[in-house]
């Protein structure tokens, strides 16, 4: 369960970073 939560966080972070650029 912890892995799923971490993966979701990473995907959201990358998406946010991509949009910010």
PDB file of C-alpha atoms in Angstrom:
ATOM      1  CA  UNK A   1       0.000   0.000   0.000  1.00  0.00           C
ATOM      2  CA  UNK A   2       2.859   2.351   0.749  1.00  0.00           C
ATOM      3  CA  UNK A   3       4.315   1.779  -2.708  1.00  0.00           C
ATOM      4  CA  UNK A   4       1.052   2.736  -4.414  1.00  0.00           C
ATOM      5  CA  UNK A   5       0.870   5.966  -2.417  1.00  0.00           C
ATOM      6  CA  UNK A   6       4.487   6.832  -3.185  1.00  0.00           C
ATOM      7  CA  UNK A   7       4.005   6.130  -6.888  1.00  0.00           C
ATOM      8  CA  UNK A   8       0.978   8.419  -6.988  1.00  0.00           C
ATOM      9  CA  UNK A   9       2.971  11.178  -5.322  1.00  0.00           C
ATOM     10  CA  UNK A  10       5.830  10.827  -7.800  1.00  0.00           C
ATOM     11  CA  UNK A  11       3.512  10.937 -10.814  1.00  0.00           C
ATOM     12  CA  UNK A  12       1.748  14.042  -9.500  1.00  0.00           C
ATOM     13  CA  UNK A  13       5.050  15.715  -8.748  1.00  0.00           C
ATOM     14  CA  UNK A  14       6.403  15.027 -12.224  1.00  0.00           C
ATOM     15  CA  UNK A  15       3.216  16.264 -13.871  1.00  0.00           C
ATOM     16  CA  UNK A  16       3.330  19.470 -11.829  1.00  0.00           C
ATOM     17  CA  UNK A  17       6.981  20.025 -12.700  1.00  0.00           C
ATOM     18  CA  UNK A  18       6.310  19.442 -16.399  1.00  0.00           C
ATOM     19  CA  UNK A  19       3.474  21.962 -16.453  1.00  0.00           C
ATOM     20  CA  UNK A  20       5.546  24.522 -14.576  1.00  0.00           C
ATOM     21  CA  UNK A  21       8.372  24.379 -17.150  1.00  0.00           C
TER      22      UNK A  21
END
